[in-house]
Coordinates of C-alpha atoms in Angstrom, one line a residue:
Chain A
M1 CA 22.0 181.4 -8.3
D2 CA 20.2 184.4 -6.9
F3 CA 20.6 183.1 -3.5
A4 CA 24.3 182.6 -3.9
A5 CA 24.6 186.2 -5.1
I6 CA 22.8 187.4 -2.1
V7 CA 25.0 185.4 0.3
V8 CA 28.1 186.8 -1.3
L9 CA 26.7 190.3 -1.1
E10 CA 25.8 189.9 2.5
I11 CA 29.2 188.5 3.3
L12 CA 30.9 191.4 1.5
Y13 CA 28.7 193.9 3.4
M14 CA 29.5 192.3 6.8
I15 CA 33.3 192.4 6.0
A16 CA 32.9 196.1 5.0
F17 CA 30.9 196.8 8.1
L18 CA 33.6 195.2 10.4
A19 CA 36.4 197.0 8.6
L20 CA 34.7 200.3 8.7
I21 CA 33.8 200.2 12.4
S22 CA 37.3 198.8 13.3
A23 CA 39.4 201.3 11.3
G24 CA 39.5 204.0 14.0
L25 CA 40.3 201.6 16.8
A26 CA 42.9 199.8 14.6
I27 CA 44.8 203.1 14.0
V28 CA 44.8 204.0 17.7
F29 CA 45.7 200.5 18.9
G30 CA 48.0 199.4 16.1
M31 CA 50.0 202.5 16.1
M32 CA 49.9 203.6 19.7
R33 CA 49.1 200.4 21.6
V34 CA 46.2 202.3 23.2
I35 CA 42.9 200.5 23.6
N36 CA 40.1 203.0 23.4
L37 CA 37.0 201.5 25.0
A38 CA 35.1 204.7 24.2
H39 CA 35.4 203.8 20.5
G40 CA 31.8 202.6 20.3
E41 CA 30.6 205.9 21.7
F42 CA 32.7 207.8 19.1
V43 CA 30.9 205.8 16.5
M44 CA 27.6 206.6 18.2
L45 CA 28.4 210.3 18.3
G46 CA 29.3 210.2 14.6
G47 CA 25.8 208.8 14.0
Y48 CA 24.1 211.5 16.0
A49 CA 26.1 214.2 14.2
T50 CA 24.9 212.9 10.9
I51 CA 21.3 212.6 12.0
A52 CA 21.3 216.0 13.7
A53 CA 22.8 217.6 10.6
A54 CA 20.4 215.8 8.2
K55 CA 17.4 216.9 10.3
H56 CA 18.6 220.5 9.8
G57 CA 18.4 220.1 6.1
I58 CA 22.1 219.5 5.3
N59 CA 22.8 217.1 2.5
I60 CA 23.1 213.7 4.1
Y61 CA 26.3 212.6 2.2
F62 CA 28.0 215.8 3.2
A63 CA 26.8 215.2 6.8
M64 CA 28.2 211.6 7.0
L65 CA 31.4 212.1 5.1
V66 CA 32.4 215.5 6.4
I67 CA 30.5 216.7 9.4
S68 CA 30.6 213.5 11.4
P69 CA 34.4 212.9 11.1
V70 CA 35.1 216.6 11.9
V71 CA 32.9 216.7 14.9
V72 CA 34.1 213.4 16.4
G73 CA 37.7 214.2 15.4
I74 CA 37.5 217.4 17.5
I75 CA 36.0 215.4 20.4
G76 CA 38.8 212.9 20.1
L77 CA 41.3 215.8 20.2
I78 CA 39.8 217.1 23.4
V79 CA 39.8 213.6 24.9
E80 CA 43.4 213.0 24.0
R81 CA 44.5 216.3 25.6
L82 CA 42.5 215.9 28.7
I83 CA 42.7 212.2 29.5
V84 CA 44.6 209.9 27.2
R85 CA 47.9 211.7 27.0
F86 CA 48.6 211.2 30.7
L87 CA 48.2 207.5 30.4
Y88 CA 50.5 206.4 27.5
G89 CA 52.3 203.3 28.3
R90 CA 49.8 202.3 31.0
M91 CA 47.6 200.0 28.9
I92 CA 45.2 198.8 31.5
D93 CA 44.7 202.4 32.9
V94 CA 43.9 203.7 29.5
M95 CA 41.3 201.0 29.1
L96 CA 39.7 201.8 32.4
A97 CA 39.7 205.6 31.8
T98 CA 38.2 205.2 28.3
W99 CA 35.6 202.8 29.7
G100 CA 34.7 205.6 32.2
L101 CA 34.6 208.0 29.3
S102 CA 32.3 205.7 27.4
L103 CA 29.8 205.6 30.3
L104 CA 30.1 209.4 30.6
L105 CA 29.4 210.0 26.9
I106 CA 26.4 207.6 27.1
G107 CA 25.0 209.6 30.0
L108 CA 25.7 212.9 28.3
V109 CA 24.0 211.9 25.0
T110 CA 21.0 210.5 27.0
L111 CA 20.7 213.9 28.7
I112 CA 20.8 215.8 25.4
F113 CA 18.9 213.6 23.0
G114 CA 16.9 211.5 25.4
N115 CA 16.8 207.7 25.6
T116 CA 14.7 207.2 22.5
A117 CA 15.7 205.8 19.1
V118 CA 16.3 208.2 16.3
S119 CA 16.8 207.3 12.7
V120 CA 17.1 208.7 9.2
P121 CA 16.0 207.0 6.0
A122 CA 18.7 205.4 3.8
P123 CA 19.3 207.8 0.8
I124 CA 19.6 204.9 -1.8
P125 CA 16.6 202.8 -2.7
G126 CA 16.6 199.0 -2.6
Y127 CA 16.8 196.8 -5.7
Q128 CA 15.6 193.4 -6.7
I129 CA 17.7 190.2 -7.2
G130 CA 15.3 187.5 -8.4
H131 CA 12.8 187.3 -5.7
Y132 CA 14.9 189.0 -3.1
Q133 CA 14.8 192.6 -2.1
M134 CA 18.2 194.0 -1.3
G135 CA 19.3 197.3 0.4
G136 CA 21.0 199.5 -2.2
Y137 CA 22.7 201.4 0.6
N138 CA 24.7 198.3 1.6
L139 CA 26.6 198.7 -1.7
F140 CA 27.5 202.2 -0.7
V141 CA 28.9 201.0 2.6
I142 CA 31.0 198.4 0.8
A143 CA 32.4 201.1 -1.5
V144 CA 33.2 203.5 1.4
A145 CA 35.0 200.7 3.4
A146 CA 37.0 199.7 0.3
L147 CA 38.0 203.3 -0.4
L148 CA 38.9 203.9 3.2
M149 CA 41.1 200.9 3.4
C150 CA 42.9 201.9 0.2
A151 CA 43.3 205.5 1.4
M152 CA 44.7 204.4 4.8
W153 CA 47.2 202.1 3.1
L154 CA 48.4 204.8 0.6
V155 CA 48.8 207.4 3.4
L156 CA 50.6 205.1 5.8
R157 CA 52.8 203.6 3.0
Y158 CA 53.6 206.4 0.7
T159 CA 53.3 209.8 2.3
R160 CA 55.6 211.8 4.6
V161 CA 52.8 212.0 7.3
G162 CA 52.5 208.2 7.2
L163 CA 56.2 207.7 7.5
V164 CA 56.5 210.0 10.5
A165 CA 53.5 208.3 12.2
R166 CA 55.0 204.8 11.6
G167 CA 58.4 206.1 12.7
T168 CA 57.1 207.5 15.9
M169 CA 55.5 204.2 16.8
Q170 CA 58.7 202.3 16.2
G171 CA 61.1 204.7 18.0
A172 CA 59.8 207.9 19.5
E173 CA 63.3 209.1 20.5
V174 CA 64.7 208.8 17.1
V175 CA 61.8 210.7 15.6
A176 CA 62.2 213.4 18.3
A177 CA 65.9 213.6 17.5
L178 CA 65.0 214.2 13.8
G179 CA 62.9 217.2 14.8
Y180 CA 59.4 215.9 15.1
N181 CA 57.5 216.2 18.3
P182 CA 56.2 212.7 19.3
S183 CA 53.5 214.2 21.6
T184 CA 52.0 216.0 18.6
V185 CA 52.2 212.9 16.5
Y186 CA 50.3 210.9 19.1
M187 CA 47.7 213.7 19.4
L188 CA 47.1 213.8 15.7
T189 CA 47.0 210.0 15.4
F190 CA 44.4 209.8 18.1
T191 CA 42.4 212.6 16.4
V192 CA 42.5 210.8 13.0
G193 CA 41.4 207.5 14.7
A194 CA 38.4 209.3 16.3
A195 CA 37.5 211.0 13.0
L196 CA 37.4 207.6 11.3
S197 CA 35.1 206.3 14.1
G198 CA 32.9 209.3 13.4
L199 CA 32.9 208.5 9.7
A200 CA 31.9 204.9 10.5
G201 CA 29.1 206.1 12.7
G202 CA 27.8 208.5 10.1
V203 CA 27.8 206.0 7.3
M204 CA 26.1 203.3 9.4
A205 CA 23.5 205.7 10.9
P206 CA 20.8 205.3 8.1
L207 CA 21.0 201.5 8.5
T208 CA 20.9 200.9 12.2
G209 CA 19.1 203.8 13.9
L210 CA 20.5 205.2 17.0
L211 CA 20.2 204.9 20.8
P212 CA 22.7 206.4 23.3
S213 CA 23.7 202.8 24.2
V214 CA 24.3 201.6 20.7
G215 CA 28.1 202.0 21.1
G216 CA 28.2 198.7 23.1
A217 CA 27.2 196.8 20.0
Y218 CA 30.0 198.3 18.0
V219 CA 32.8 198.2 20.5
A220 CA 32.8 194.5 21.1
K221 CA 33.0 193.7 17.4
A222 CA 35.6 196.3 16.6
F223 CA 37.6 195.2 19.6
I224 CA 37.8 191.5 18.6
T225 CA 38.5 192.4 15.0
V226 CA 41.4 194.7 15.9
I227 CA 42.9 192.6 18.7
T228 CA 42.8 189.3 16.9
G229 CA 44.1 191.2 13.8
G230 CA 47.3 192.0 15.7
A231 CA 49.8 194.8 15.3
A232 CA 49.6 195.5 11.5
V233 CA 46.9 198.0 11.1
I234 CA 45.5 197.3 7.6
A235 CA 46.5 193.7 6.9
G236 CA 45.3 192.7 10.4
T237 CA 42.0 194.5 10.2
L238 CA 41.2 193.2 6.7
S239 CA 42.2 189.6 7.4
T240 CA 40.1 189.3 10.6
A241 CA 37.2 191.3 9.2
A242 CA 37.1 188.9 6.2
L243 CA 37.3 185.9 8.5
F244 CA 34.7 187.1 11.0
G245 CA 32.4 188.5 8.4
T246 CA 32.3 185.3 6.4
V247 CA 31.8 183.1 9.5
D248 CA 29.1 185.4 10.9
Q249 CA 27.1 185.5 7.7
I250 CA 27.4 181.8 6.8
V251 CA 26.2 180.7 10.3
S252 CA 23.5 183.4 10.2
F253 CA 22.1 182.1 6.9
A254 CA 22.3 178.5 8.2
S255 CA 20.6 179.3 11.5
T256 CA 19.9 182.6 13.2
P257 CA 21.8 185.9 13.3
V258 CA 22.3 185.5 17.0
L259 CA 24.1 182.2 16.5
G260 CA 26.1 183.9 13.8
E261 CA 27.3 186.5 16.2
I262 CA 28.1 183.8 18.8
A263 CA 30.0 181.8 16.3
M264 CA 32.1 184.9 15.5
L265 CA 32.8 185.5 19.2
A266 CA 33.7 181.9 19.8
L267 CA 36.1 182.0 16.7
A268 CA 37.7 185.1 18.3
L269 CA 38.3 183.1 21.5
V270 CA 39.9 180.3 19.6
L271 CA 42.1 182.6 17.5
L272 CA 43.3 184.5 20.6
R273 CA 44.2 181.2 22.2
L274 CA 46.1 180.0 19.2
M275 CA 47.7 183.2 18.2
P276 CA 48.0 185.5 21.2
Q277 CA 49.9 188.1 19.2
G278 CA 47.1 188.3 16.6
V279 CA 46.8 187.0 13.1
T280 CA 49.5 189.4 11.8
G281 CA 51.8 188.2 14.6
Q282 CA 51.7 184.9 12.8
F283 CA 51.2 185.7 9.1
F284 CA 51.8 188.8 7.0
R285 CA 54.5 189.9 9.4
N286 CA 56.0 192.7 7.3
S287 CA 52.7 194.3 6.2
T288 CA 51.3 197.6 7.2
Chain B
M1 CA 52.7 198.2 43.9
S2 CA 54.0 197.3 47.4
A3 CA 51.7 195.9 49.9
S4 CA 53.3 198.0 52.7
G5 CA 50.8 199.1 55.3
F6 CA 48.5 196.2 54.4
G7 CA 49.8 193.2 56.3
V8 CA 48.9 190.4 53.9
G9 CA 47.3 188.1 56.4
R10 CA 46.5 190.5 59.2
I11 CA 42.9 191.0 60.2
R12 CA 42.1 193.9 62.6
W13 CA 39.9 191.7 64.7
N14 CA 38.6 194.5 66.9
W15 CA 37.4 196.5 63.8
F16 CA 36.0 193.3 62.4
A17 CA 34.0 192.6 65.6
V18 CA 32.7 196.2 65.7
L19 CA 31.5 196.0 62.1
A20 CA 29.9 192.6 62.6
V21 CA 28.0 193.9 65.7
L22 CA 26.9 197.0 63.8
L23 CA 25.7 194.9 60.8
A24 CA 23.9 192.5 63.2
V25 CA 21.9 195.3 64.9
L26 CA 21.2 197.3 61.7
P27 CA 17.8 195.7 61.1
L28 CA 16.7 197.4 64.4
A29 CA 17.3 200.8 62.8
S30 CA 16.4 200.5 59.2
E31 CA 14.7 198.4 56.6
T32 CA 16.8 195.5 55.3
N33 CA 16.0 195.4 51.6
T34 CA 18.6 198.0 50.5
P35 CA 21.4 196.9 52.9
T36 CA 21.0 193.3 51.6
L37 CA 21.5 194.4 48.0
L38 CA 24.5 196.5 49.0
A39 CA 26.1 193.6 50.9
I40 CA 25.6 191.4 47.8
W41 CA 27.4 194.0 45.6
S42 CA 30.1 194.2 48.3
L43 CA 30.6 190.4 48.0
F44 CA 30.8 190.7 44.2
A45 CA 33.4 193.5 44.5
L46 CA 35.4 191.3 47.0
S47 CA 35.6 188.5 44.5
L48 CA 37.2 190.7 41.9
A49 CA 39.4 192.5 44.5
L50 CA 40.9 189.2 45.5
M51 CA 41.7 188.2 41.9
W52 CA 42.7 191.5 40.5
G53 CA 44.3 193.2 43.5
Y54 CA 46.4 190.2 44.7
A55 CA 47.0 187.9 41.8
G56 CA 47.1 190.7 39.2
I57 CA 44.6 189.0 36.9
I58 CA 42.3 191.6 35.3
S59 CA 39.0 190.5 34.1
F60 CA 36.7 192.5 31.9
G61 CA 34.1 189.9 32.1
H62 CA 33.6 189.2 35.8
A63 CA 29.9 189.5 35.4
A64 CA 29.9 186.2 33.6
Y65 CA 30.4 184.3 36.8
F66 CA 27.9 186.5 38.7
G67 CA 25.3 185.8 36.0
L68 CA 26.2 182.1 35.9
G69 CA 25.6 181.8 39.6
A70 CA 22.2 183.6 39.2
Y71 CA 21.1 181.5 36.3
T72 CA 22.4 178.2 37.8
Y73 CA 20.4 178.8 40.9
A74 CA 17.2 179.7 39.1
I75 CA 17.4 176.8 36.7
A76 CA 18.3 174.2 39.4
S77 CA 15.8 175.4 41.9
F78 CA 13.0 175.0 39.3
N79 CA 14.1 171.5 38.7
I80 CA 15.0 170.4 42.3
G81 CA 12.7 172.6 44.5
E82 CA 14.6 172.3 47.7
S83 CA 17.2 175.0 47.6
T84 CA 20.4 173.5 49.2
V85 CA 21.6 171.7 46.1
P86 CA 20.9 174.6 43.8
F87 CA 22.8 176.9 46.2
L88 CA 25.8 174.7 46.1
L89 CA 25.5 174.3 42.3
A90 CA 25.5 178.1 42.0
L91 CA 29.0 178.1 43.4
A92 CA 30.2 175.0 41.7
V93 CA 29.1 175.8 38.1
P94 CA 30.8 179.2 37.9
A95 CA 33.9 177.8 39.6
L96 CA 34.1 175.0 37.0
V97 CA 33.5 177.4 34.0
A98 CA 36.1 179.8 35.4
A99 CA 38.5 176.9 35.8
I100 CA 38.1 175.8 32.2
I101 CA 38.3 179.4 30.8
G102 CA 41.2 180.2 33.2
A103 CA 43.1 177.1 32.2
M104 CA 42.6 177.9 28.5
M105 CA 44.0 181.4 29.1
F106 CA 46.8 180.9 31.6
Y107 CA 48.2 177.7 30.0
G108 CA 48.1 179.6 26.7
R109 CA 50.2 182.4 28.3
I110 CA 47.5 185.0 27.5
S111 CA 48.1 188.2 29.5
D112 CA 47.0 191.8 30.0
V113 CA 45.0 193.2 27.1
Y114 CA 44.3 189.8 25.6
L115 CA 43.1 188.6 28.9
G116 CA 40.7 191.5 29.0
V117 CA 39.3 190.7 25.5
T118 CA 39.0 187.0 26.2
T119 CA 37.0 187.5 29.4
L120 CA 34.9 190.2 27.8
V121 CA 34.1 188.0 24.8
V122 CA 33.0 185.2 27.1
T123 CA 30.5 187.5 28.9
L124 CA 29.2 188.8 25.6
I125 CA 28.6 185.3 24.3
L126 CA 26.6 184.4 27.4
N127 CA 24.7 187.7 27.2
R128 CA 23.8 187.3 23.5
F129 CA 22.9 183.7 24.0
M130 CA 20.6 184.3 27.0
N131 CA 18.9 187.2 25.2
A132 CA 18.0 184.8 22.3
T133 CA 16.5 182.0 24.4
A134 CA 12.9 183.1 24.2
G135 CA 10.4 180.4 23.4
D136 CA 9.7 176.9 24.4
A137 CA 12.6 175.4 22.5
Y138 CA 15.0 176.7 25.1
R139 CA 14.3 175.0 28.4
I140 CA 16.4 173.0 30.9
G141 CA 14.2 170.6 32.6
N142 CA 11.3 172.5 34.0
A143 CA 13.0 175.9 33.6
R144 CA 12.2 178.0 30.6
L145 CA 15.2 180.3 29.9
G146 CA 12.8 183.1 28.8
G147 CA 15.2 185.1 26.6
F148 CA 15.2 188.8 27.2
N149 CA 12.5 188.5 29.9
G150 CA 14.6 186.1 32.0
I151 CA 13.4 183.6 34.5
P152 CA 10.8 184.9 37.1
A153 CA 9.3 183.3 40.1
F154 CA 11.7 180.4 40.9
P155 CA 11.6 179.0 44.4
T156 CA 13.8 181.2 46.6
L157 CA 16.1 180.0 49.4
N158 CA 14.6 177.9 52.1
V159 CA 15.8 176.6 55.4
P160 CA 18.0 173.6 54.5
G161 CA 16.0 170.4 54.5
D162 CA 12.6 172.2 54.8
P163 CA 11.3 173.4 51.4
T164 CA 8.2 175.0 52.9
T165 CA 10.0 177.5 55.1
Q166 CA 11.4 180.2 52.8
I167 CA 14.0 182.7 54.0
Y168 CA 13.2 186.3 53.2
G169 CA 13.3 189.8 54.7
T170 CA 15.4 190.2 57.8
A171 CA 16.4 186.5 57.9
Y172 CA 17.6 186.8 54.4
Y173 CA 19.6 189.9 55.3
Y174 CA 21.4 187.8 57.9
V175 CA 22.2 185.0 55.4
V176 CA 23.8 187.6 53.1
I177 CA 25.7 189.3 55.8
V178 CA 27.1 186.0 57.1
S179 CA 28.0 185.0 53.6
L180 CA 29.8 188.3 53.1
L181 CA 31.8 188.1 56.4
A182 CA 32.6 184.5 55.8
A183 CA 33.8 185.2 52.3
Y184 CA 36.0 188.0 53.7
L185 CA 37.6 185.7 56.3
I186 CA 38.2 183.1 53.6
C187 CA 39.9 185.7 51.4
R188 CA 42.1 186.7 54.3
W189 CA 42.9 183.0 55.0
I190 CA 43.8 182.4 51.4
L191 CA 46.1 185.5 51.3
A192 CA 47.8 184.4 54.6
S193 CA 48.5 180.9 53.3
A194 CA 51.4 179.8 51.2
F195 CA 49.1 179.8 48.2
G196 CA 48.2 183.4 48.7
R197 CA 51.8 184.5 49.2
A198 CA 52.7 182.7 45.9
L199 CA 49.9 184.6 44.2
I200 CA 51.3 187.9 45.4
G201 CA 54.7 186.8 44.2
I202 CA 53.2 186.1 40.8
R203 CA 51.6 189.6 40.7
E204 CA 55.0 191.2 41.5
N205 CA 57.1 189.1 39.2
E206 CA 55.7 186.2 37.2
L207 CA 59.0 185.2 35.6
R208 CA 60.8 185.0 38.9
M209 CA 58.1 182.8 40.5
E210 CA 58.3 180.6 37.4
L211 CA 62.1 180.3 37.8
L212 CA 61.7 179.5 41.5
G213 CA 59.7 176.5 40.4
Y214 CA 56.1 177.6 41.0
N215 CA 53.6 176.3 38.5
V216 CA 52.3 179.8 37.6
P217 CA 49.4 178.8 35.3
A218 CA 48.0 176.4 37.9
Y219 CA 48.1 179.1 40.6
K220 CA 46.4 181.6 38.4
T221 CA 43.7 179.1 37.3
A222 CA 43.0 178.2 40.9
I223 CA 42.5 181.8 42.0
F224 CA 40.4 182.5 38.9
A225 CA 38.1 179.6 39.9
V226 CA 37.9 180.7 43.5
A227 CA 37.0 184.2 42.4
G228 CA 34.5 182.7 40.0
A229 CA 32.8 180.7 42.8
M230 CA 32.6 183.8 45.0
A231 CA 31.1 185.9 42.2
G232 CA 28.7 183.0 41.6
L233 CA 27.7 183.1 45.2
A234 CA 27.0 186.8 44.9
G235 CA 25.0 186.1 41.7
C236 CA 22.9 183.4 43.5
L237 CA 22.2 185.8 46.4
F238 CA 21.3 188.5 44.0
A239 CA 18.9 186.2 42.2
N240 CA 17.2 185.4 45.5
W241 CA 17.0 189.0 46.4
A242 CA 15.6 190.1 43.0
E243 CA 13.4 186.9 42.6
I244 CA 14.1 187.1 38.9
V245 CA 17.1 186.7 36.7
T246 CA 17.5 188.5 33.3
P247 CA 20.3 188.5 30.8
S248 CA 21.3 191.9 32.1
V249 CA 23.3 190.1 34.8
F250 CA 25.8 189.3 32.0
G251 CA 25.7 192.9 30.7
L252 CA 28.6 195.2 30.1
G253 CA 27.1 197.5 32.7
Q254 CA 27.4 194.9 35.4
T255 CA 31.0 194.3 34.5
A256 CA 31.8 198.0 34.4
E257 CA 30.3 198.6 37.8
V258 CA 32.3 196.0 39.6
L259 CA 35.5 197.2 37.9
I260 CA 34.7 200.7 39.0
W261 CA 34.1 199.6 42.6
V262 CA 37.4 197.8 42.7
I263 CA 39.5 200.5 41.1
V264 CA 37.9 203.2 43.2
G265 CA 38.4 201.2 46.4
G266 CA 41.9 200.4 45.6
L267 CA 43.9 197.5 44.2
G268 CA 45.7 195.4 46.7
T269 CA 43.1 195.8 49.4
L270 CA 39.9 193.9 50.2
V271 CA 38.1 196.4 52.5
G272 CA 38.5 199.3 50.0
P273 CA 36.5 197.7 47.1
M274 CA 33.9 196.4 49.5
A275 CA 33.4 199.8 51.0
A276 CA 33.4 201.4 47.5
A277 CA 30.7 198.9 46.4
V278 CA 28.5 200.1 49.3
V279 CA 29.2 203.8 48.7
L280 CA 28.9 203.8 44.9
G281 CA 26.0 201.3 45.1
S282 CA 24.1 203.7 47.4
L283 CA 24.9 206.6 45.0
K284 CA 23.6 204.5 42.1
L285 CA 20.3 203.8 44.0
A286 CA 20.0 207.5 45.0
L287 CA 20.5 208.6 41.4
G288 CA 18.0 206.0 40.3
H289 CA 15.3 208.0 42.2
Q290 CA 15.7 211.1 40.1
T291 CA 16.0 211.8 36.4
T292 CA 18.0 215.0 36.0
I293 CA 21.4 213.5 36.2
D294 CA 22.1 210.3 34.4
N295 CA 23.5 207.4 36.4
S296 CA 26.2 206.4 33.9
L297 CA 27.3 210.0 33.5
V298 CA 28.3 210.1 37.2
L299 CA 29.8 206.6 37.3
G300 CA 31.8 207.4 34.2
A301 CA 33.1 210.7 35.5
I302 CA 34.1 209.0 38.8
L303 CA 36.1 206.3 36.9
V304 CA 37.9 208.7 34.7
L305 CA 38.8 211.0 37.6
V306 CA 40.0 208.1 39.8
V307 CA 42.2 206.6 37.1
L308 CA 43.7 210.0 36.4
L309 CA 44.1 211.4 39.9
I310 CA 44.3 208.5 42.3
P311 CA 45.2 205.5 40.2
R312 CA 45.9 203.4 43.3
G313 CA 42.4 203.8 44.6
F314 CA 41.2 205.4 47.8
A315 CA 42.2 202.9 50.4
P316 CA 45.9 202.7 49.6
S317 CA 46.1 206.4 48.9
S318 CA 44.5 207.3 52.2
V319 CA 47.2 205.3 53.9
A320 CA 49.9 207.1 52.0
W321 CA 48.2 210.5 52.8
R322 CA 48.1 209.6 56.5
R323 CA 51.7 208.6 56.5
R324 CA 52.7 211.8 54.6
F325 CA 50.7 213.9 57.1
A326 CA 52.4 212.1 60.0
Q327 CA 55.8 212.7 58.5
S328 CA 55.1 216.4 57.9
Q329 CA 54.1 216.7 61.6
V330 CA 57.3 215.1 62.7
R331 CA 59.3 217.4 60.4
R332 CA 57.5 220.4 61.7
R333 CA 58.2 219.4 65.3
Q334 CA 61.9 218.9 64.5
A335 CA 62.0 222.2 62.8
R336 CA 60.4 223.9 65.8
G337 CA 62.9 222.1 68.1
K338 CA 65.8 223.3 66.0
R339 CA 64.6 226.8 66.0
R340 CA 64.2 226.8 69.7
R341 CA 67.7 225.5 70.2
R342 CA 69.0 228.2 67.9
I343 CA 67.2 230.9 69.8
A344 CA 68.4 229.5 73.1
L345 CA 72.0 229.4 71.8
Q346 CA 71.7 233.0 70.6
E347 CA 70.4 234.1 74.0
A348 CA 73.2 232.3 75.7
E349 CA 75.9 233.7 73.6
P350 CA 76.4 237.3 74.7

């Protein structure tokens, strides 16, 4: 019984983790068809922002929930203005340019912080289920991911901002004719996407510790979650995060975490082959 | 992307001969360790340039075949000893894996971004798996896979049929150079053949080729396998150069580097990516000797700038620049002639 509870909690945590690190990429890909391969580095920068702020005595919750998104959002804004905005509509070129950016950011962070691991202790103590010790902070991650998904859904579905954003993605000319500047909408969307990546990095920082190269671990998982999810931002991310999280954890419990990850990647291959337009190209067609 | 200026099947034989002679006498002037490595990278870049530049198939996981070639050679040479069969296996295994993955993708009509993800995921799976193979449980015959530490000290290439005579140093340099030049000629031959022309047709307009009756997935799968074999050859040569294989041959860094070489050198050319591999490879080695500037910082900056400023790469752009310069010269000459005529007329008038 205790064991079952733990498995369920770990699965939930994995789903939350995948949803959290994919949210920023999903916004940028789902709404603008732009693949940001520097996404992992945005997450990494969010983590560094949180740890740097925490080391300077700032409250860690404030650091991860406010400082990280703001810092990475600003970086995203700069990147959009300097690089991405020239490449809209050239999908492969965007991928290459952002891959270059990712290498550049890794190099830059290595120069500034050095190639050593830094970490910050989790602010919530663990607790006991039967004989098993569980990380209390995992519950916080699950809560943040759930709130984030709800907030994204509400904003996209029920606010004027969300309406304009979705409108721009469907028909930029029409939105322009109605008096909104598509270029500004793209810029803000990319900035919000980057800010969400920063938030993910900040929230994950106490659990994982940080190296300049840590982004590589995030970008692959976020990438397959978003692409196999398909065009619908929230339904796609949630459905694939749930699927991959469950498979990963069940295989991990049955064998080793490495096999869990491999099972997840192999499942992604199969899904891509069967549904090249993503899960939401097949099911949940009219969702957000 | 027109291929103008780059005759599809034309080799400038005089340039080829000059280069071959220069490469042949190079060991007289310098040590051969670094040139060997640069030639191997050049071969790796060539394999992606063929597939991406001419057939339009982008792979974000080309390192998979490089790594498979390296691992296949290492494992087989441990088990067989004599190096001829392992060498051939190092071409065959990557080609076979590429054919299977290629068939899965191309018959499933997976294209652009999805192609990128699929190839990337394959590389990641191999990387994760090889990293986790530490311990005695993971062994193939006599070869322990060794996990993160890789496979060291396998028998390196020997003279075919004579396992006691190993090929190393300058002799190995010549093996690599001959492989590189032969691979280049094979690429040229492929591109000049009907098969190669069909590939270029597919790159330009897939639907039209399909309607003309070409079996597009079969063509794409075939070139994917050829490029896989070539990358496997590069990986096998690399394994013999380094005398150790580690999971980093499957790494994202390896994939990123070869993409950068090809995009900087230019899509739709073979010489451009090969030269870019040599130049950027030398730069990487030079940066490796110092610690102030990080290597990936420089590579990343180069990639971003090239995609933004010269998205066609250096080789095609330099042809365009030369042509533009020649045209401007002609125009200037014409303008000068016109001016002279006008002056002559004016002088003649009164």
